Short mmCIF file of C-alpha atoms and ligand atoms in Angstrom, two decimals:
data_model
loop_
_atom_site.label_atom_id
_atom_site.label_comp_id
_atom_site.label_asym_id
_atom_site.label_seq_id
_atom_site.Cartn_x
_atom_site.Cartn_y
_atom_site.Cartn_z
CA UNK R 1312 21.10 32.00 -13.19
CA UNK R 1313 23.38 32.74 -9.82
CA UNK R 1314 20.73 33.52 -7.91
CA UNK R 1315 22.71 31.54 -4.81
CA UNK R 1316 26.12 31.97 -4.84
CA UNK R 1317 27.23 31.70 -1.53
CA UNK R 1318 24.96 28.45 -1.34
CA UNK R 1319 26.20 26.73 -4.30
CA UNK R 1320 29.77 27.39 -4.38
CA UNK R 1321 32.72 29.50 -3.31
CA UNK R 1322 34.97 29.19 -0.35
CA UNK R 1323 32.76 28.39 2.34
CA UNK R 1324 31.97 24.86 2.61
CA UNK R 1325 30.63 25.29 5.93
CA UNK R 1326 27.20 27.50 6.16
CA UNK R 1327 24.70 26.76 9.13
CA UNK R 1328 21.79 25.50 8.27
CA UNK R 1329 19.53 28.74 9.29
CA UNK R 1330 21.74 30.97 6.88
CA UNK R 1331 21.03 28.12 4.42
CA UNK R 1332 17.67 27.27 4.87
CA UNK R 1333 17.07 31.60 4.78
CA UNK R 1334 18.98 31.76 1.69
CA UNK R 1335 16.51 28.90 0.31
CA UNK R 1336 13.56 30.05 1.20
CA UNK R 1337 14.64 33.69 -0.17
CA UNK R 1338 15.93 31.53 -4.04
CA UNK R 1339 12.40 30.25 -3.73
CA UNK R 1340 10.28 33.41 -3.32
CA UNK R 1341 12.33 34.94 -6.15
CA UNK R 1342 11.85 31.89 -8.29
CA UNK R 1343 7.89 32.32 -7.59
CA UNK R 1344 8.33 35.77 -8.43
CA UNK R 1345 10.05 35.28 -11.51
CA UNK R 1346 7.81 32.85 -12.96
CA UNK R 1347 4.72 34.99 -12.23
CA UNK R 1348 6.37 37.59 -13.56
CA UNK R 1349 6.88 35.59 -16.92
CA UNK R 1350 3.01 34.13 -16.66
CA UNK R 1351 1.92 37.89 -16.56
CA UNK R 1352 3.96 38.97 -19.54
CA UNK R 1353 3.43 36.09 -21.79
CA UNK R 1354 -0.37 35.22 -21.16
CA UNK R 1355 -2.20 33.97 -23.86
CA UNK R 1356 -5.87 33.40 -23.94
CA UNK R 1357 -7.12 30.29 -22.86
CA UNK R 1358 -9.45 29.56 -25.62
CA UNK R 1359 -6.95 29.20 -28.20
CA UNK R 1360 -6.51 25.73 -29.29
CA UNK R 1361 -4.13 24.83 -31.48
CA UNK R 1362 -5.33 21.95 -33.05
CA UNK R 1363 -7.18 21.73 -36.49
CA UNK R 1364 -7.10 18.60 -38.45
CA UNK R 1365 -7.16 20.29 -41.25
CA UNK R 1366 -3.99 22.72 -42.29
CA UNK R 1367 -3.43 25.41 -40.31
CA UNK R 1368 -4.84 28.96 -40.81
CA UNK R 1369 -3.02 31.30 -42.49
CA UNK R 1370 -0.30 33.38 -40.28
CA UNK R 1371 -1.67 36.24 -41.03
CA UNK R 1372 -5.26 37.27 -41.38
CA UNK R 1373 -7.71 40.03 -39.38
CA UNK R 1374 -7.16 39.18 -35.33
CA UNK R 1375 -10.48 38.26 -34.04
CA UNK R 1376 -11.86 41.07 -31.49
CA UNK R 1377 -11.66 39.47 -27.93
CA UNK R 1378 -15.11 39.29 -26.45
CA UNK R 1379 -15.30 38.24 -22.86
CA UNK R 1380 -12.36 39.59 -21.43
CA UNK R 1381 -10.86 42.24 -23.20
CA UNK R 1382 -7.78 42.99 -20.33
CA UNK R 1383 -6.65 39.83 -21.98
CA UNK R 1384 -4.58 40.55 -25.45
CA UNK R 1385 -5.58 37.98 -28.32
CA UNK R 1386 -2.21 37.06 -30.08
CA UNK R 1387 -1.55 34.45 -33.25
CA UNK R 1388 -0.29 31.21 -32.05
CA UNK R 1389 3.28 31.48 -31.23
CA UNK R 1390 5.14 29.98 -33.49
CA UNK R 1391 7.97 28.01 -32.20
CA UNK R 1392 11.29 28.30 -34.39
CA UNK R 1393 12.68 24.37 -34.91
CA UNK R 1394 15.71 23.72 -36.37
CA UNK R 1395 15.65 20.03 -36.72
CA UNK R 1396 15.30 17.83 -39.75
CA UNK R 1397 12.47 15.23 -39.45
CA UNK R 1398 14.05 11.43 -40.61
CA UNK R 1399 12.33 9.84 -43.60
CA UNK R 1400 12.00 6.97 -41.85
CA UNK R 1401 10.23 8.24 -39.24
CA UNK R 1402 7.90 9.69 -41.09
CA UNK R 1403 7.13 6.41 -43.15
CA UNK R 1404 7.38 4.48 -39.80
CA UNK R 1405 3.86 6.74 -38.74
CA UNK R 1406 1.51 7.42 -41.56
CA UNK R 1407 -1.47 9.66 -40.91
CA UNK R 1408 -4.05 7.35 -39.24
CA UNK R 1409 -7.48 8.12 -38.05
CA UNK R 1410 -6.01 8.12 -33.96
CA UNK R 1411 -5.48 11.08 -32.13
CA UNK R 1412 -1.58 10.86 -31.35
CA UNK R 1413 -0.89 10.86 -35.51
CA UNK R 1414 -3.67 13.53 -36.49
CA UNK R 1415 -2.02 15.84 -33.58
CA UNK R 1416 1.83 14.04 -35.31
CA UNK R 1417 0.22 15.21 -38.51
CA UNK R 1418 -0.57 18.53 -37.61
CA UNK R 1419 2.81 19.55 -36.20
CA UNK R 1420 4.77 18.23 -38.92
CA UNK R 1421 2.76 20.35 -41.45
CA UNK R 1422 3.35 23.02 -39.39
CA UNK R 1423 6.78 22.26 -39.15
CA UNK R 1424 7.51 21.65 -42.94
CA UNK R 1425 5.75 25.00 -43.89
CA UNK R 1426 6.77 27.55 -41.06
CA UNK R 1427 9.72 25.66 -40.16
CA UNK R 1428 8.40 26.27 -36.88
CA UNK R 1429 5.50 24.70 -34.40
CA UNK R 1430 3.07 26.20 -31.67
CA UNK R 1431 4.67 27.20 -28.53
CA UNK R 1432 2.93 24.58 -26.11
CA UNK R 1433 0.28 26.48 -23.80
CA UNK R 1434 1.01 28.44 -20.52
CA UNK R 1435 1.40 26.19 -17.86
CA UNK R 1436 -1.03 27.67 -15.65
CA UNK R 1437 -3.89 27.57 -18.23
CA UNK R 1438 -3.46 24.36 -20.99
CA UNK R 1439 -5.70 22.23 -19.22
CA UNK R 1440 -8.47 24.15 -19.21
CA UNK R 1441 -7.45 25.19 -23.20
CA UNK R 1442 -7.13 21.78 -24.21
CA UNK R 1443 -10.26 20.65 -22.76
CA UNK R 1444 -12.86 22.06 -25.93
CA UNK R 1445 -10.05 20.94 -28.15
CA UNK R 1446 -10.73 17.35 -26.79
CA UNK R 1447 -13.91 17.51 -26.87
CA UNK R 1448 -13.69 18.55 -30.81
CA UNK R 1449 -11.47 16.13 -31.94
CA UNK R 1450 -12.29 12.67 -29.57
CA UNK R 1451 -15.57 11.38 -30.14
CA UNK R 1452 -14.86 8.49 -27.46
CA UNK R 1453 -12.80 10.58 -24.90
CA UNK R 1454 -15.47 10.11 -22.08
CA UNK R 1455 -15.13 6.48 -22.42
CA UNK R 1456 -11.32 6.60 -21.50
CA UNK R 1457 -10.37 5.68 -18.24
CA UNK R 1458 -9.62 8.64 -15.94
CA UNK R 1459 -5.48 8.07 -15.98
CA UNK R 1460 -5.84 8.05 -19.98
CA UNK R 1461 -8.34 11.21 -19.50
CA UNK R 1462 -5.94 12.95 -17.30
CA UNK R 1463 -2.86 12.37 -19.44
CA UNK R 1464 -4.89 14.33 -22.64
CA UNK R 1465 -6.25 16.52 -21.05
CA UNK R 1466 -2.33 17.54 -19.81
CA UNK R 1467 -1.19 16.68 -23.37
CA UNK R 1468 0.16 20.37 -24.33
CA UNK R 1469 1.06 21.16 -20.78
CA UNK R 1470 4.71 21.05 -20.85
CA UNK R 1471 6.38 23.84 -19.05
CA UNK R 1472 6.19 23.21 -15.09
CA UNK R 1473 7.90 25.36 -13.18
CA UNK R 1474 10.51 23.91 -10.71
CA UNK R 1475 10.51 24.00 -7.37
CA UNK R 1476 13.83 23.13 -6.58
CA UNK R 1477 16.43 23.35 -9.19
CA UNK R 1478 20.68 23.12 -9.31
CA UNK R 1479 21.76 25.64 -11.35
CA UNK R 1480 25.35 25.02 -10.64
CA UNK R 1481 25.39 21.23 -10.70
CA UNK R 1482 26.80 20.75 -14.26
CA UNK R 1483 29.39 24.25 -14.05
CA UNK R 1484 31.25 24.17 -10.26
CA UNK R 1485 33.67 21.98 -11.30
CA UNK R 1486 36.86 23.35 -14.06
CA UNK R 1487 36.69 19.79 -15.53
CA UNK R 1488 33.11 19.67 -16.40
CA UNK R 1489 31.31 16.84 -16.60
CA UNK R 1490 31.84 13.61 -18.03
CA UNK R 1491 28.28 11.45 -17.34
CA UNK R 1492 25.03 13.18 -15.93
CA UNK R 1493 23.41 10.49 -14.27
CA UNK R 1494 19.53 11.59 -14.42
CA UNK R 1495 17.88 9.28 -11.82
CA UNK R 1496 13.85 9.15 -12.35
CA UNK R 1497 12.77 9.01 -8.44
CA UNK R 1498 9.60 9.63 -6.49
CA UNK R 1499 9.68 12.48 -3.54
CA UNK R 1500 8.68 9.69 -0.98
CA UNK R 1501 11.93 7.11 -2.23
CA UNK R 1502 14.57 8.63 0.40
CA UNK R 1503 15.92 5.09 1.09
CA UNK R 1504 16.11 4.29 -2.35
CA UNK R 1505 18.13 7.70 -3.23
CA UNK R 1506 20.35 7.01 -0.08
CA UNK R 1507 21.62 3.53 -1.36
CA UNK R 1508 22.45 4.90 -4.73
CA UNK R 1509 24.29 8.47 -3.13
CA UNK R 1510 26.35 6.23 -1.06
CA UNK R 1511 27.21 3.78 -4.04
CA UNK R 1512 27.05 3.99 -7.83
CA UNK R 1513 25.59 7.49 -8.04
CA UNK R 1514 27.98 9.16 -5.94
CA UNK R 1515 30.08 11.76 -7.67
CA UNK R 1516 33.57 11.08 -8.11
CA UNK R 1517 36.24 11.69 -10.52
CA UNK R 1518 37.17 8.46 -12.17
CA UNK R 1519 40.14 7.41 -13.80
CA UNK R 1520 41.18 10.22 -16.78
CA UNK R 1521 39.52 13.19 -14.62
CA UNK R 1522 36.75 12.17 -16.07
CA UNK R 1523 33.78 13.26 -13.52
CA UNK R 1524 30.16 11.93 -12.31
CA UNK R 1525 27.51 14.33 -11.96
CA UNK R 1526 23.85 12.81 -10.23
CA UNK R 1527 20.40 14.74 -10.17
CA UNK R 1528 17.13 12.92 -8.88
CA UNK R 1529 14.12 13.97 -10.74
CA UNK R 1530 11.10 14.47 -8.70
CA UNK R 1531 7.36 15.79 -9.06
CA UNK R 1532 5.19 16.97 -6.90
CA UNK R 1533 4.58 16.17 -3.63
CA UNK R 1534 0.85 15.03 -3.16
CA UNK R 1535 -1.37 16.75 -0.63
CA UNK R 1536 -1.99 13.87 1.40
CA UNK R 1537 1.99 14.47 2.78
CA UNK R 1538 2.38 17.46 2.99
CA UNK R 1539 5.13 16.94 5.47
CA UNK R 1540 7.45 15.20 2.60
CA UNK R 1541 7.99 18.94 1.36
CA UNK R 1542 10.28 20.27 3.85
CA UNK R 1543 12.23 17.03 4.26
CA UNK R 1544 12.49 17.12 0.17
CA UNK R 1545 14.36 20.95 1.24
CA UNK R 1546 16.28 19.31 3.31
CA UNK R 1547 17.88 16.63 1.43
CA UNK R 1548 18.57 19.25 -1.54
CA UNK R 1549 20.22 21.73 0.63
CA UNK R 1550 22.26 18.89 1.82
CA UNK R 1551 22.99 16.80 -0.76
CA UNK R 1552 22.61 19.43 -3.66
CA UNK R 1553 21.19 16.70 -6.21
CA UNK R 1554 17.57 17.16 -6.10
CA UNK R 1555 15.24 18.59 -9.46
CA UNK R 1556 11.89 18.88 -8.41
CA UNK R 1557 9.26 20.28 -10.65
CA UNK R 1558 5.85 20.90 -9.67
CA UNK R 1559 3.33 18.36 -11.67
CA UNK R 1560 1.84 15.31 -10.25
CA UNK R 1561 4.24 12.13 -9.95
CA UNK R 1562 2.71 9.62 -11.57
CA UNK R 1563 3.32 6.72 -14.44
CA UNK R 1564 2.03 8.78 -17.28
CA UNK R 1565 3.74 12.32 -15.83
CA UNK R 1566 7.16 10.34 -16.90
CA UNK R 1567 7.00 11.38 -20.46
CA UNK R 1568 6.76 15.16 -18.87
CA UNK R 1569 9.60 14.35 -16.80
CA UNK R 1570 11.77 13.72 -19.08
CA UNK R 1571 10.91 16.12 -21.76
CA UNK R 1572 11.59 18.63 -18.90
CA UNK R 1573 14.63 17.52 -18.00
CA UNK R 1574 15.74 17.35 -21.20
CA UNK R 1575 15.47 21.11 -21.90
CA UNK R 1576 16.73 21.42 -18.17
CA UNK R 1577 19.56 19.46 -19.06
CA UNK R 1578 20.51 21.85 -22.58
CA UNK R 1579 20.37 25.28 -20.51
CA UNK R 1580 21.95 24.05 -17.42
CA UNK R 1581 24.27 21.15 -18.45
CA UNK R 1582 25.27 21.68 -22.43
CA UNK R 1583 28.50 20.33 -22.24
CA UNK R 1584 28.21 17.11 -20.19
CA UNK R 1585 28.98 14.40 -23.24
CA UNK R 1586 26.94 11.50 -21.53
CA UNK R 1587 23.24 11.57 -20.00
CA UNK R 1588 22.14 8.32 -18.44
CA UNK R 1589 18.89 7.79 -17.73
CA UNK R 1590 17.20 5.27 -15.16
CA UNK R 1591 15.47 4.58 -12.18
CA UNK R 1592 16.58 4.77 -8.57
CA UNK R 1593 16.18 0.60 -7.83
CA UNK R 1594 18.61 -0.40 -10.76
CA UNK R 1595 22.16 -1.20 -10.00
CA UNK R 1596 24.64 0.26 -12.10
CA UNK R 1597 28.07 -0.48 -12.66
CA UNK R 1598 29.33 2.50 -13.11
CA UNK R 1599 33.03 2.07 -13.42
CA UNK R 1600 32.19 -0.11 -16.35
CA UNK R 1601 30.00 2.59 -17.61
CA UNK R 1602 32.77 5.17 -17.50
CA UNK R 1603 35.57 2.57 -19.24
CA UNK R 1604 32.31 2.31 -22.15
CA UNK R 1605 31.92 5.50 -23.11
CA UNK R 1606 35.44 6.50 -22.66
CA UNK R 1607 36.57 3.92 -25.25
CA UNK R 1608 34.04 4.95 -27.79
CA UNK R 1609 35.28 6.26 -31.40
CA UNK R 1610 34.45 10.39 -31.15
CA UNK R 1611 31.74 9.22 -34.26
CA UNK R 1612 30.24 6.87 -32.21
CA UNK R 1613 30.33 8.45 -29.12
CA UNK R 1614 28.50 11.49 -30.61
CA UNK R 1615 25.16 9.25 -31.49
CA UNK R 1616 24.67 7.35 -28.24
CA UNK R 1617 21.64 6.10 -27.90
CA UNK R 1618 22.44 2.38 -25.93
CA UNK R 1619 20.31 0.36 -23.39
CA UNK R 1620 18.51 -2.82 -23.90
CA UNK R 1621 16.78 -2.07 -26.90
CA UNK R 1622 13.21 -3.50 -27.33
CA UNK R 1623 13.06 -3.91 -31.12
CA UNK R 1624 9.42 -5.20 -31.62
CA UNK R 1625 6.69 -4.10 -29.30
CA UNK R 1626 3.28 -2.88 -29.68
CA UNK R 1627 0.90 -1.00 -27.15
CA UNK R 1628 -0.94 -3.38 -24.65
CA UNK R 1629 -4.79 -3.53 -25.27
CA UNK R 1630 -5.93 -5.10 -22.23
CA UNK R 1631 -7.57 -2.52 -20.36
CA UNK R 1632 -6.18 -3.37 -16.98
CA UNK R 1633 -2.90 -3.85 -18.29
CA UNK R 1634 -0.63 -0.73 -16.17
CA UNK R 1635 0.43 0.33 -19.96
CA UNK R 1636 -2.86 0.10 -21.63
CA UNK R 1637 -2.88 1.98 -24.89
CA UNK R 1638 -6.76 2.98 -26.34
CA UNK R 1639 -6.52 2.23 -30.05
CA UNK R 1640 -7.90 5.56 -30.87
CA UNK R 1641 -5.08 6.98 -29.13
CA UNK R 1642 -2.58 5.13 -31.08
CA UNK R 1643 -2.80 2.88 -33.82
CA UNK R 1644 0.88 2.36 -34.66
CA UNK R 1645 3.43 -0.43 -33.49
CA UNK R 1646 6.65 1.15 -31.58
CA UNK R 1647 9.74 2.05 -33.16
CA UNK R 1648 13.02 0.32 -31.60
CA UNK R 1649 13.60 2.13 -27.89
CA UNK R 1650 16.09 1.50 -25.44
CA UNK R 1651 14.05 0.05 -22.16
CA UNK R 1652 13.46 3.17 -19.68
CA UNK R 1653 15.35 1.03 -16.42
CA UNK R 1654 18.25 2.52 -17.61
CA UNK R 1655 20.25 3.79 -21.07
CA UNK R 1656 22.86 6.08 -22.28
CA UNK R 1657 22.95 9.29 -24.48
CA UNK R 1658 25.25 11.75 -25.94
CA UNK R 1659 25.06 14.91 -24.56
CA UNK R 1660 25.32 16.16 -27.87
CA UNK R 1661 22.20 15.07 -28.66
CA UNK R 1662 20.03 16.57 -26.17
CA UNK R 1663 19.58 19.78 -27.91
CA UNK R 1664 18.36 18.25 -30.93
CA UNK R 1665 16.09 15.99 -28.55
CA UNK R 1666 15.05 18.73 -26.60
CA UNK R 1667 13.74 20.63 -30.14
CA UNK R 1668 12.15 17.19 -31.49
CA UNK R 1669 10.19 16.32 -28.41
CA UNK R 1670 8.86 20.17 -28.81
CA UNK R 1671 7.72 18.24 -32.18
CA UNK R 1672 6.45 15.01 -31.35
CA UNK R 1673 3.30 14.82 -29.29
CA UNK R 1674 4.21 13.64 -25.72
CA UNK R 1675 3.15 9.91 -25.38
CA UNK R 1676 2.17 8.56 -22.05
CA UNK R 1677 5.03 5.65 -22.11
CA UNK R 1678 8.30 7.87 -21.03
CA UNK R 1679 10.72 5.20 -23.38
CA UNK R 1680 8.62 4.39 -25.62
CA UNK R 1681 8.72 8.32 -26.37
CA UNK R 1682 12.33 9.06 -26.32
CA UNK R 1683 12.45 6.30 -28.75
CA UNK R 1684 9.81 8.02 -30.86
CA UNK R 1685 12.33 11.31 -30.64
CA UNK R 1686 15.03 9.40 -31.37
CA UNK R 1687 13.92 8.11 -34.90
CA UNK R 1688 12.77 11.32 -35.73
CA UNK R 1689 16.15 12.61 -35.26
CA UNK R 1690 17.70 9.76 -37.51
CA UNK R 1691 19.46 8.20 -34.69
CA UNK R 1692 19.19 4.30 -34.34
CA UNK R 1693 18.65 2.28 -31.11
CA UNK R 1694 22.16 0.34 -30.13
CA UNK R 1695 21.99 -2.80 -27.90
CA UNK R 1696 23.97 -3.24 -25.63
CA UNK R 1697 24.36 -7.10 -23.58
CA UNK R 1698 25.73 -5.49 -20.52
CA UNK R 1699 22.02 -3.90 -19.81
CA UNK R 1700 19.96 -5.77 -18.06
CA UNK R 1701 16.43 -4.13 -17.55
CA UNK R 1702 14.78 -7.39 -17.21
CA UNK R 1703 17.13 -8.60 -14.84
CA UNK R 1704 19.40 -11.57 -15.27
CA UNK R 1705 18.58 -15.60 -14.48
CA UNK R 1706 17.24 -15.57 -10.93
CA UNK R 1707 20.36 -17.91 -10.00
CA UNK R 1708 22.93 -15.22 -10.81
CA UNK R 1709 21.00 -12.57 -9.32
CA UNK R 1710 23.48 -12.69 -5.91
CA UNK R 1711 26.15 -13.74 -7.91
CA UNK R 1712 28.84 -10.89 -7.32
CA UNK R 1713 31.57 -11.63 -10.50
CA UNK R 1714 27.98 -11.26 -12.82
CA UNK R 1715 27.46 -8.09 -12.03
CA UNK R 1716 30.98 -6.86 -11.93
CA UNK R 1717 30.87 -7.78 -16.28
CA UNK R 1718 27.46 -5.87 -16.82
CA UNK R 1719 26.59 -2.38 -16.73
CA UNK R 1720 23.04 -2.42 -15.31
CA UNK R 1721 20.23 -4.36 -14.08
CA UNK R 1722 16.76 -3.49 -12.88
CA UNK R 1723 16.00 -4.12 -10.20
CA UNK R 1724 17.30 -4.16 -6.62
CA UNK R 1725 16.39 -3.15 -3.45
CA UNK R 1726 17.94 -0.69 -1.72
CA UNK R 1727 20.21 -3.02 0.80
CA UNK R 1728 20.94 -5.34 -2.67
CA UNK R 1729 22.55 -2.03 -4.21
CA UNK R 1730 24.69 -1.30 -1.28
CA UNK R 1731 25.80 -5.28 -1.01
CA UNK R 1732 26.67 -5.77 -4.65
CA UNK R 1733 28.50 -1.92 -4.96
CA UNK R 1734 30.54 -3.31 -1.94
CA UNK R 1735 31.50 -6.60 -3.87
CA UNK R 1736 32.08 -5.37 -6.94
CA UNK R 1737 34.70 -3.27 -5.42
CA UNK R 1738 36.38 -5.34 -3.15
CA UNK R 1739 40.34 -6.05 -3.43
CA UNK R 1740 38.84 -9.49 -2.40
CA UNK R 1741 36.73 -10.36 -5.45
CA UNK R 1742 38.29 -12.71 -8.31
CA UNK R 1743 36.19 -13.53 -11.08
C1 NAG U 2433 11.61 26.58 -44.48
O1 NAG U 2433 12.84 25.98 -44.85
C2 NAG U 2433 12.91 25.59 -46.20
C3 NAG U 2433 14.20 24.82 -46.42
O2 NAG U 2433 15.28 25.39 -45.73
C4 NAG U 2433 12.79 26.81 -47.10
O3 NAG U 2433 12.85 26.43 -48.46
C5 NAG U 2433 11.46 27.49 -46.81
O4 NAG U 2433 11.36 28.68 -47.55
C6 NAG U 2433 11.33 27.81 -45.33
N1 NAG U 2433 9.97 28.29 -45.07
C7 NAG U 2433 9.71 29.37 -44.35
C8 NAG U 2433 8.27 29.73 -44.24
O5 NAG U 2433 10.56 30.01 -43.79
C1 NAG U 2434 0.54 15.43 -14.43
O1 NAG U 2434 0.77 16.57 -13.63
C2 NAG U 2434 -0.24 17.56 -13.70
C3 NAG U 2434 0.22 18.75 -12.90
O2 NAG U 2434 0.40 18.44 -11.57
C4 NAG U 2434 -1.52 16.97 -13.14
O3 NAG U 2434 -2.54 17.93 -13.19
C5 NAG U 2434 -1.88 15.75 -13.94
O4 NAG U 2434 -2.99 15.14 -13.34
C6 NAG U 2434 -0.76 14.76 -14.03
N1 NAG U 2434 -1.06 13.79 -15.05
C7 NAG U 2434 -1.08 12.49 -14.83
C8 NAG U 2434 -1.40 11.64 -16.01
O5 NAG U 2434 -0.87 12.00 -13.74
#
């Protein structure tokens, strides 16, 4: 979509800010427009849950009469046209069990190995208030949940926000293309944090081979209670032209729906970048080292990247104040191996294949955890790699300069630690 040229490219560099800010605010009114237009001509009734625990009904079949509202056409589930091949192992690694997550796993897969297809997730605007009876149907203990847990199910099939601010041109203004997308999970209120890593390992360059950085910070919602973060959020993307915002809450359990977005974000918008890393905005990354990593990489291997610290065994915490408490009706199962969300690598290659999996695989509310769930599914294995450090190295190395320079990330650093150690690492001075 070019709805911006003469914002996003082309021979002026220089555009005052009114002519910018007018063209911005006119790109946003369109986008509204646009995505009311597509609410209006894709609206599907609201009571139409697509859950049954048993198989699904037949395709085909008399189309109950609507009652209530009859403006409102009453359509067959969409059926949502996967072409994607669903590992053995995963499938062994999550038998049906009696919790939620696998009966709704279950479901889709049936779906999926009969139609070759699954159920379009709900309009945006109205899968809350769909998935609401469907809850009530198939949890007998939702109202004991506690309200986060509540709030993620109830959200479960929402996965379609629309954006607020988007790039369109980030991954196709430059001949060379890109090399590594660096997608930076970051919170609208974290300017200092997205300033230290803009002005050190997240700034776009060219490194060595023409091989070229991209960055994009990944943002929700702004909350009401600030509602003067908004226009500064404008702002910074005008300026900086590395802001994704999409409108949902941002919160712990929204991550999953983060990244599931930006995942089919990243397939229309940036299909041929051959890396995607994935992280915060308080690690450190060494991304020289990063670049010589990948670059070396056989074209086999480098085609099923999937590296990070990998966290082999885990299972879901059952403490209920534990921040990634897990209710056992929820989810039953252990984990299967994922690379730790601070930061990890991916082939671009993969992402469209991702992208059509997590369309699949019932979001869960622990963003890693889930891509690791995707991940399996596709048949792709979990690499380690020694150079990430998402628990952070021994607290007596953690100024140490010549440490950092050998790995490749570590969680986590303050802003002014990013902006010290990105200094040393590069200085003529340093000998290790
Ligand atoms: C789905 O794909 C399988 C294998 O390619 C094929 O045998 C089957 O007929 C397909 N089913 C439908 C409903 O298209
Ligand atoms: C996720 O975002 C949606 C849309 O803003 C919001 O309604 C929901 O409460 C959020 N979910 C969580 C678990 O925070």
């Amino acid at each position: 979509m070019s709805l911006c040229p003469h914002l996003c490219s082309g021979p002026k560099k220089r555009i005052q800010t009114q002519v910018a800010m007018g063209v911005l605010c006119s790109t946003i009114l369109l986008f509204v427009y646009s995505n009311w237009q597509m609410d209006e001509a894709h609206r599907i009734p609201a009571v139409q849950g697509h859950l049954r625990t048993s198989s699904p009904e037949p395709p085909e079949g008399p189309v109950p009469k609507p009652r209530a509202s009859p403006a409102v056409p009453v359509t067959p589930p969409l059926p949502l046209v996967l072409n994607v091949t669903v590992s053995e192992h995963f499938r062994k690694f999550f038998p049906l069990n009696g919790a939620y997550w696998s009966r709704l796993l279950h479901y889709t897969l049936r779906q999926h190995d009969q139609l070759n297809g699954t159920t379009a997730p709900e309009k945006w605007s109205e899968c809350r208030e769909a998935n609401r009876e469907l809850l009530k149907t198939n949890m007998h203990d939702f109202d004991a949940y506690p309200d986060m847990h509540k709030d993620f199910l109830r959200g479960l099939h929402c996965q379609g926000p629309p954006l607020l601010i988007d790039q369109p041109q980030k991954c196709t203004s430059d001949s060379d293309g890109t090399f590594l997308l660096l997608a930076i999970k970051s919170a609208p209120s974290n300017f200092e944090q997205r300033q230290a890593v803009r002005e050190t390992w997240g700034r776009e360059a060219v490194y060595q081979g023409g091989l070229r950085v991209h960055t994009l910070f990944l943002l929700g919602s702004t909350s009401d209670e600030h509602p003067h973060l908004q226009p500064l959020l404008m702002f910074e993307a005008l300026h900086y032209r590395d802001v994704l915002q999409w409108d949902f809450h941002e919160s712990l359990f929204n991550l999953t729906l983060k990244m599931h977005t930006f995942i089919k974000w990243s397939c229309s918008n940036c299909p041929a970048a051959s890396f995607v890393f994935s992280g915060d905005d308080d690690v450190f990354v060494n991304t020289p080292a990063m670049v010589d990593y990948l670059r070396a990489l056989t074209p086999a291997a480098a085609a099923e990247v999937y590296v990070g610290e990998i966290i082999s065994v885990a299972r879901p915490m059952r403490e209920l104040n534990n921040k990634y408490y897990v209710p056992l009706s929820f989810y039953e199962n252990v984990y299967p191996p994922y690379a730790g969300g601070g930061g990890f690598l991916m082939s671009g290659a993969l992402m469209g294949r991702l992208s059509q999996m997590s369309a699949l695989v019932p979001l869960y509310p622990i963003d890693d955890v889930y891509v690791g769930m995707c991940m399996q599914a596709l048949g792709i294995s979990p690499k380690m790699h020694r150079g990430f450090q998402t628990f952070d190295v021994a607290p007596y190395e953690r100024e140490y300069v010549c440490r950092h320079k050998q790995l490749l990330l570590i969680h986590r650093r303050t802003p002014r630690n990013i902006k010290l150690l990105w200094k040393g690492i590069n200085s003529p001075l340093l000998t290790c």
